[in-house]
């Protein structure tokens, strides 16, 4: 199980992100590596309240999918991106990498007991739930680029 607040897992996520290269080829999806990092930053910024999330939730996502999340080890490749987290414009790889690393640090330092904001699809999540979802999501995208 992912626990973003565990120092070893946090360091592992940062190291995997540091190894990502601008020319990394995606194995699925539409985003390039810079867009993917911007996308992951948006999720963390939503969690920290730096980005106002639009409610895209459904009864099913808030009450069923949210309850399954703690048991997931991988996000399926076919999972659709919520409209508020789509990144389609061109992004600078180095700027987005720094942004994501900074956001990861802020989220990690927020701790499970910190102030967390709702997810656009799953509604209110606890710090513990965000602590599972952030690395689960990042792992999904790092695997997308064979990292």
mmCIF file with all atom_site columns, C-alpha atoms in Angstrom:
data_model
loop_
_atom_site.group_PDB
_atom_site.id
_atom_site.type_symbol
_atom_site.label_atom_id
_atom_site.label_alt_id
_atom_site.label_comp_id
_atom_site.label_asym_id
_atom_site.label_entity_id
_atom_site.label_seq_id
_atom_site.pdbx_PDB_ins_code
_atom_site.Cartn_x
_atom_site.Cartn_y
_atom_site.Cartn_z
_atom_site.occupancy
_atom_site.B_iso_or_equiv
_atom_site.pdbx_formal_charge
_atom_site.auth_seq_id
_atom_site.auth_comp_id
_atom_site.auth_asym_id
_atom_site.auth_atom_id
_atom_site.pdbx_PDB_model_num
ATOM 1   C CA . UNK A 1 1   ? 0.000   0.000  0.000   1.00 0.00 ? 1   UNK A CA 1
ATOM 2   C CA . UNK A 1 2   ? 1.198   3.467  -0.818  1.00 0.00 ? 2   UNK A CA 1
ATOM 3   C CA . UNK A 1 3   ? 1.879   5.882  2.012   1.00 0.00 ? 3   UNK A CA 1
ATOM 4   C CA . UNK A 1 4   ? 3.236   9.139  0.674   1.00 0.00 ? 4   UNK A CA 1
ATOM 5   C CA . UNK A 1 5   ? 4.084   10.267 4.198   1.00 0.00 ? 5   UNK A CA 1
ATOM 6   C CA . UNK A 1 6   ? 6.507   7.388  4.681   1.00 0.00 ? 6   UNK A CA 1
ATOM 7   C CA . UNK A 1 7   ? 9.943   8.912  4.057   1.00 0.00 ? 7   UNK A CA 1
ATOM 8   C CA . UNK A 1 8   ? 11.226  5.916  2.068   1.00 0.00 ? 8   UNK A CA 1
ATOM 9   C CA . UNK A 1 9   ? 8.266   5.964  -0.326  1.00 0.00 ? 9   UNK A CA 1
ATOM 10  C CA . UNK A 1 10  ? 8.511   9.731  -0.697  1.00 0.00 ? 10  UNK A CA 1
ATOM 11  C CA . UNK A 1 11  ? 12.234  9.539  -1.530  1.00 0.00 ? 11  UNK A CA 1
ATOM 12  C CA . UNK A 1 12  ? 11.573  6.703  -3.984  1.00 0.00 ? 12  UNK A CA 1
ATOM 13  C CA . UNK A 1 13  ? 8.961   8.803  -5.838  1.00 0.00 ? 13  UNK A CA 1
ATOM 14  C CA . UNK A 1 14  ? 11.359  11.753 -6.042  1.00 0.00 ? 14  UNK A CA 1
ATOM 15  C CA . UNK A 1 15  ? 14.192  9.559  -7.336  1.00 0.00 ? 15  UNK A CA 1
ATOM 16  C CA . UNK A 1 16  ? 11.973  8.041  -10.024 1.00 0.00 ? 16  UNK A CA 1
ATOM 17  C CA . UNK A 1 17  ? 10.887  11.507 -11.081 1.00 0.00 ? 17  UNK A CA 1
ATOM 18  C CA . UNK A 1 18  ? 14.492  12.751 -11.138 1.00 0.00 ? 18  UNK A CA 1
ATOM 19  C CA . UNK A 1 19  ? 15.378  9.931  -13.589 1.00 0.00 ? 19  UNK A CA 1
ATOM 20  C CA . UNK A 1 20  ? 12.667  10.995 -16.050 1.00 0.00 ? 20  UNK A CA 1
ATOM 21  C CA . UNK A 1 21  ? 14.110  12.414 -19.285 1.00 0.00 ? 21  UNK A CA 1
ATOM 22  C CA . UNK A 1 22  ? 12.534  14.971 -21.665 1.00 0.00 ? 22  UNK A CA 1
ATOM 23  C CA . UNK A 1 23  ? 12.603  12.490 -24.553 1.00 0.00 ? 23  UNK A CA 1
ATOM 24  C CA . UNK A 1 24  ? 10.949  9.649  -22.594 1.00 0.00 ? 24  UNK A CA 1
ATOM 25  C CA . UNK A 1 25  ? 8.492   7.815  -24.836 1.00 0.00 ? 25  UNK A CA 1
ATOM 26  C CA . UNK A 1 26  ? 5.020   7.143  -23.487 1.00 0.00 ? 26  UNK A CA 1
ATOM 27  C CA . UNK A 1 27  ? 3.651   3.626  -23.543 1.00 0.00 ? 27  UNK A CA 1
ATOM 28  C CA . UNK A 1 28  ? 0.007   4.784  -23.545 1.00 0.00 ? 28  UNK A CA 1
ATOM 29  C CA . UNK A 1 29  ? -2.031  7.963  -23.468 1.00 0.00 ? 29  UNK A CA 1
ATOM 30  C CA . UNK A 1 30  ? -1.666  11.324 -25.189 1.00 0.00 ? 30  UNK A CA 1
ATOM 31  C CA . UNK A 1 31  ? 0.539   13.429 -22.912 1.00 0.00 ? 31  UNK A CA 1
ATOM 32  C CA . UNK A 1 32  ? 4.270   13.873 -23.300 1.00 0.00 ? 32  UNK A CA 1
ATOM 33  C CA . UNK A 1 33  ? 6.486   13.813 -20.183 1.00 0.00 ? 33  UNK A CA 1
ATOM 34  C CA . UNK A 1 34  ? 6.239   17.575 -19.527 1.00 0.00 ? 34  UNK A CA 1
ATOM 35  C CA . UNK A 1 35  ? 2.440   17.536 -19.863 1.00 0.00 ? 35  UNK A CA 1
ATOM 36  C CA . UNK A 1 36  ? 2.261   14.504 -17.558 1.00 0.00 ? 36  UNK A CA 1
ATOM 37  C CA . UNK A 1 37  ? 4.231   16.313 -14.862 1.00 0.00 ? 37  UNK A CA 1
ATOM 38  C CA . UNK A 1 38  ? 1.977   19.375 -15.200 1.00 0.00 ? 38  UNK A CA 1
ATOM 39  C CA . UNK A 1 39  ? -1.022  17.051 -14.891 1.00 0.00 ? 39  UNK A CA 1
ATOM 40  C CA . UNK A 1 40  ? 0.386   15.468 -11.718 1.00 0.00 ? 40  UNK A CA 1
ATOM 41  C CA . UNK A 1 41  ? 1.139   18.922 -10.291 1.00 0.00 ? 41  UNK A CA 1
ATOM 42  C CA . UNK A 1 42  ? -2.475  19.958 -10.860 1.00 0.00 ? 42  UNK A CA 1
ATOM 43  C CA . UNK A 1 43  ? -3.662  17.009 -8.763  1.00 0.00 ? 43  UNK A CA 1
ATOM 44  C CA . UNK A 1 44  ? -1.343  17.935 -5.887  1.00 0.00 ? 44  UNK A CA 1
ATOM 45  C CA . UNK A 1 45  ? -2.233  21.623 -6.155  1.00 0.00 ? 45  UNK A CA 1
ATOM 46  C CA . UNK A 1 46  ? -5.895  20.592 -5.923  1.00 0.00 ? 46  UNK A CA 1
ATOM 47  C CA . UNK A 1 47  ? -5.120  18.527 -2.817  1.00 0.00 ? 47  UNK A CA 1
ATOM 48  C CA . UNK A 1 48  ? -3.305  21.445 -1.186  1.00 0.00 ? 48  UNK A CA 1
ATOM 49  C CA . UNK A 1 49  ? -5.998  23.984 -2.067  1.00 0.00 ? 49  UNK A CA 1
ATOM 50  C CA . UNK A 1 50  ? -3.782  25.970 -4.452  1.00 0.00 ? 50  UNK A CA 1
ATOM 51  C CA . UNK A 1 51  ? -6.169  25.091 -7.279  1.00 0.00 ? 51  UNK A CA 1
ATOM 52  C CA . UNK A 1 52  ? -9.927  25.241 -6.974  1.00 0.00 ? 52  UNK A CA 1
ATOM 53  C CA . UNK A 1 53  ? -11.314 21.944 -8.139  1.00 0.00 ? 53  UNK A CA 1
ATOM 54  C CA . UNK A 1 54  ? -14.463 21.717 -10.185 1.00 0.00 ? 54  UNK A CA 1
ATOM 55  C CA . UNK A 1 55  ? -16.860 19.119 -8.891  1.00 0.00 ? 55  UNK A CA 1
ATOM 56  C CA . UNK A 1 56  ? -16.813 16.349 -11.506 1.00 0.00 ? 56  UNK A CA 1
ATOM 57  C CA . UNK A 1 57  ? -17.872 13.701 -9.022  1.00 0.00 ? 57  UNK A CA 1
ATOM 58  C CA . UNK A 1 58  ? -20.758 11.314 -9.298  1.00 0.00 ? 58  UNK A CA 1
ATOM 59  C CA . UNK A 1 59  ? -22.501 9.315  -6.608  1.00 0.00 ? 59  UNK A CA 1
ATOM 60  C CA . UNK A 1 60  ? -20.552 6.278  -7.841  1.00 0.00 ? 60  UNK A CA 1
ATOM 61  C CA . UNK A 1 61  ? -17.127 7.982  -7.766  1.00 0.00 ? 61  UNK A CA 1
ATOM 62  C CA . UNK A 1 62  ? -17.681 9.517  -4.299  1.00 0.00 ? 62  UNK A CA 1
ATOM 63  C CA . UNK A 1 63  ? -19.178 6.455  -2.663  1.00 0.00 ? 63  UNK A CA 1
ATOM 64  C CA . UNK A 1 64  ? -17.827 3.415  -4.477  1.00 0.00 ? 64  UNK A CA 1
ATOM 65  C CA . UNK A 1 65  ? -14.597 4.226  -6.327  1.00 0.00 ? 65  UNK A CA 1
ATOM 66  C CA . UNK A 1 66  ? -13.321 6.281  -3.392  1.00 0.00 ? 66  UNK A CA 1
ATOM 67  C CA . UNK A 1 67  ? -13.789 3.272  -1.087  1.00 0.00 ? 67  UNK A CA 1
ATOM 68  C CA . UNK A 1 68  ? -11.821 1.029  -3.483  1.00 0.00 ? 68  UNK A CA 1
ATOM 69  C CA . UNK A 1 69  ? -8.843  3.402  -3.875  1.00 0.00 ? 69  UNK A CA 1
ATOM 70  C CA . UNK A 1 70  ? -6.992  2.242  -0.727  1.00 0.00 ? 70  UNK A CA 1
ATOM 71  C CA . UNK A 1 71  ? -6.903  -1.280 -2.139  1.00 0.00 ? 71  UNK A CA 1
ATOM 72  C CA . UNK A 1 72  ? -5.510  -0.340 -5.553  1.00 0.00 ? 72  UNK A CA 1
ATOM 73  C CA . UNK A 1 73  ? -1.855  -0.974 -6.335  1.00 0.00 ? 73  UNK A CA 1
ATOM 74  C CA . UNK A 1 74  ? -2.133  0.324  -9.901  1.00 0.00 ? 74  UNK A CA 1
ATOM 75  C CA . UNK A 1 75  ? -4.455  2.618  -11.830 1.00 0.00 ? 75  UNK A CA 1
ATOM 76  C CA . UNK A 1 76  ? -5.734  0.915  -14.995 1.00 0.00 ? 76  UNK A CA 1
ATOM 77  C CA . UNK A 1 77  ? -4.238  2.280  -18.222 1.00 0.00 ? 77  UNK A CA 1
ATOM 78  C CA . UNK A 1 78  ? -7.702  2.964  -19.647 1.00 0.00 ? 78  UNK A CA 1
ATOM 79  C CA . UNK A 1 79  ? -8.700  5.368  -16.845 1.00 0.00 ? 79  UNK A CA 1
ATOM 80  C CA . UNK A 1 80  ? -9.997  8.666  -18.233 1.00 0.00 ? 80  UNK A CA 1
ATOM 81  C CA . UNK A 1 81  ? -8.553  11.972 -17.060 1.00 0.00 ? 81  UNK A CA 1
ATOM 82  C CA . UNK A 1 82  ? -10.964 14.364 -15.396 1.00 0.00 ? 82  UNK A CA 1
ATOM 83  C CA . UNK A 1 83  ? -11.581 17.511 -17.439 1.00 0.00 ? 83  UNK A CA 1
ATOM 84  C CA . UNK A 1 84  ? -10.024 19.798 -14.822 1.00 0.00 ? 84  UNK A CA 1
ATOM 85  C CA . UNK A 1 85  ? -6.733  17.860 -14.954 1.00 0.00 ? 85  UNK A CA 1
ATOM 86  C CA . UNK A 1 86  ? -6.294  17.664 -18.734 1.00 0.00 ? 86  UNK A CA 1
ATOM 87  C CA . UNK A 1 87  ? -3.068  19.280 -19.976 1.00 0.00 ? 87  UNK A CA 1
ATOM 88  C CA . UNK A 1 88  ? -3.024  19.604 -23.769 1.00 0.00 ? 88  UNK A CA 1
ATOM 89  C CA . UNK A 1 89  ? -0.776  22.623 -24.347 1.00 0.00 ? 89  UNK A CA 1
ATOM 90  C CA . UNK A 1 90  ? 3.009   22.533 -24.774 1.00 0.00 ? 90  UNK A CA 1
ATOM 91  C CA . UNK A 1 91  ? 4.974   22.620 -21.515 1.00 0.00 ? 91  UNK A CA 1
ATOM 92  C CA . UNK A 1 92  ? 8.634   23.108 -20.624 1.00 0.00 ? 92  UNK A CA 1
ATOM 93  C CA . UNK A 1 93  ? 10.061  19.868 -19.234 1.00 0.00 ? 93  UNK A CA 1
ATOM 94  C CA . UNK A 1 94  ? 12.485  21.406 -16.712 1.00 0.00 ? 94  UNK A CA 1
ATOM 95  C CA . UNK A 1 95  ? 9.951   23.933 -15.407 1.00 0.00 ? 95  UNK A CA 1
ATOM 96  C CA . UNK A 1 96  ? 7.312   21.221 -14.937 1.00 0.00 ? 96  UNK A CA 1
ATOM 97  C CA . UNK A 1 97  ? 9.793   18.864 -13.282 1.00 0.00 ? 97  UNK A CA 1
ATOM 98  C CA . UNK A 1 98  ? 10.772  21.524 -10.740 1.00 0.00 ? 98  UNK A CA 1
ATOM 99  C CA . UNK A 1 99  ? 7.111   22.427 -10.176 1.00 0.00 ? 99  UNK A CA 1
ATOM 100 C CA . UNK A 1 100 ? 6.206   18.793 -9.531  1.00 0.00 ? 100 UNK A CA 1
ATOM 101 C CA . UNK A 1 101 ? 9.176   18.201 -7.213  1.00 0.00 ? 101 UNK A CA 1
ATOM 102 C CA . UNK A 1 102 ? 8.249   21.359 -5.265  1.00 0.00 ? 102 UNK A CA 1
ATOM 103 C CA . UNK A 1 103 ? 4.597   20.275 -5.057  1.00 0.00 ? 103 UNK A CA 1
ATOM 104 C CA . UNK A 1 104 ? 5.608   16.790 -3.889  1.00 0.00 ? 104 UNK A CA 1
ATOM 105 C CA . UNK A 1 105 ? 7.683   18.317 -1.110  1.00 0.00 ? 105 UNK A CA 1
ATOM 106 C CA . UNK A 1 106 ? 4.849   20.635 -0.019  1.00 0.00 ? 106 UNK A CA 1
ATOM 107 C CA . UNK A 1 107 ? 2.398   17.726 0.053   1.00 0.00 ? 107 UNK A CA 1
ATOM 108 C CA . UNK A 1 108 ? 4.810   15.484 1.966   1.00 0.00 ? 108 UNK A CA 1
ATOM 109 C CA . UNK A 1 109 ? 5.483   18.206 4.543   1.00 0.00 ? 109 UNK A CA 1
ATOM 110 C CA . UNK A 1 110 ? 1.724   18.808 4.923   1.00 0.00 ? 110 UNK A CA 1
ATOM 111 C CA . UNK A 1 111 ? 1.535   15.360 6.594   1.00 0.00 ? 111 UNK A CA 1
ATOM 112 C CA . UNK A 1 112 ? -1.552  13.181 6.862   1.00 0.00 ? 112 UNK A CA 1
ATOM 113 C CA . UNK A 1 113 ? -2.865  15.471 9.598   1.00 0.00 ? 113 UNK A CA 1
ATOM 114 C CA . UNK A 1 114 ? -2.505  18.616 7.471   1.00 0.00 ? 114 UNK A CA 1
ATOM 115 C CA . UNK A 1 115 ? -5.192  20.598 5.692   1.00 0.00 ? 115 UNK A CA 1
ATOM 116 C CA . UNK A 1 116 ? -6.414  18.730 2.579   1.00 0.00 ? 116 UNK A CA 1
ATOM 117 C CA . UNK A 1 117 ? -8.975  19.818 -0.005  1.00 0.00 ? 117 UNK A CA 1
ATOM 118 C CA . UNK A 1 118 ? -11.564 17.850 -2.011  1.00 0.00 ? 118 UNK A CA 1
ATOM 119 C CA . UNK A 1 119 ? -10.717 15.839 -5.105  1.00 0.00 ? 119 UNK A CA 1
ATOM 120 C CA . UNK A 1 120 ? -12.687 16.760 -8.225  1.00 0.00 ? 120 UNK A CA 1
ATOM 121 C CA . UNK A 1 121 ? -13.898 13.173 -8.746  1.00 0.00 ? 121 UNK A CA 1
ATOM 122 C CA . UNK A 1 122 ? -13.849 11.647 -5.247  1.00 0.00 ? 122 UNK A CA 1
ATOM 123 C CA . UNK A 1 123 ? -14.942 14.556 -3.055  1.00 0.00 ? 123 UNK A CA 1
ATOM 124 C CA . UNK A 1 124 ? -13.545 15.048 0.434   1.00 0.00 ? 124 UNK A CA 1
ATOM 125 C CA . UNK A 1 125 ? -10.470 12.900 1.097   1.00 0.00 ? 125 UNK A CA 1
ATOM 126 C CA . UNK A 1 126 ? -8.564  12.572 4.327   1.00 0.00 ? 126 UNK A CA 1
ATOM 127 C CA . UNK A 1 127 ? -4.829  13.171 4.481   1.00 0.00 ? 127 UNK A CA 1
ATOM 128 C CA . UNK A 1 128 ? -4.345  9.412  4.650   1.00 0.00 ? 128 UNK A CA 1
ATOM 129 C CA . UNK A 1 129 ? -6.427  8.957  1.481   1.00 0.00 ? 129 UNK A CA 1
ATOM 130 C CA . UNK A 1 130 ? -4.468  11.685 -0.324  1.00 0.00 ? 130 UNK A CA 1
ATOM 131 C CA . UNK A 1 131 ? -1.305  10.005 0.980   1.00 0.00 ? 131 UNK A CA 1
ATOM 132 C CA . UNK A 1 132 ? -2.286  6.905  -0.967  1.00 0.00 ? 132 UNK A CA 1
ATOM 133 C CA . UNK A 1 133 ? -3.736  8.609  -4.037  1.00 0.00 ? 133 UNK A CA 1
ATOM 134 C CA . UNK A 1 134 ? -0.838  10.980 -4.819  1.00 0.00 ? 134 UNK A CA 1
ATOM 135 C CA . UNK A 1 135 ? 1.836   8.243  -5.136  1.00 0.00 ? 135 UNK A CA 1
ATOM 136 C CA . UNK A 1 136 ? -0.646  5.858  -6.794  1.00 0.00 ? 136 UNK A CA 1
ATOM 137 C CA . UNK A 1 137 ? -1.318  8.496  -9.454  1.00 0.00 ? 137 UNK A CA 1
ATOM 138 C CA . UNK A 1 138 ? 2.335   9.452  -9.869  1.00 0.00 ? 138 UNK A CA 1
ATOM 139 C CA . UNK A 1 139 ? 3.351   5.780  -10.119 1.00 0.00 ? 139 UNK A CA 1
ATOM 140 C CA . UNK A 1 140 ? 0.747   5.319  -12.856 1.00 0.00 ? 140 UNK A CA 1
ATOM 141 C CA . UNK A 1 141 ? 2.312   8.100  -14.909 1.00 0.00 ? 141 UNK A CA 1
ATOM 142 C CA . UNK A 1 142 ? 5.918   7.164  -14.210 1.00 0.00 ? 142 UNK A CA 1
ATOM 143 C CA . UNK A 1 143 ? 5.111   3.642  -15.449 1.00 0.00 ? 143 UNK A CA 1
ATOM 144 C CA . UNK A 1 144 ? 3.542   5.304  -18.502 1.00 0.00 ? 144 UNK A CA 1
ATOM 145 C CA . UNK A 1 145 ? 7.061   6.507  -19.330 1.00 0.00 ? 145 UNK A CA 1
ATOM 146 C CA . UNK A 1 146 ? 8.817   3.259  -18.268 1.00 0.00 ? 146 UNK A CA 1
ATOM 147 C CA . UNK A 1 147 ? 10.138  4.767  -15.087 1.00 0.00 ? 147 UNK A CA 1
#
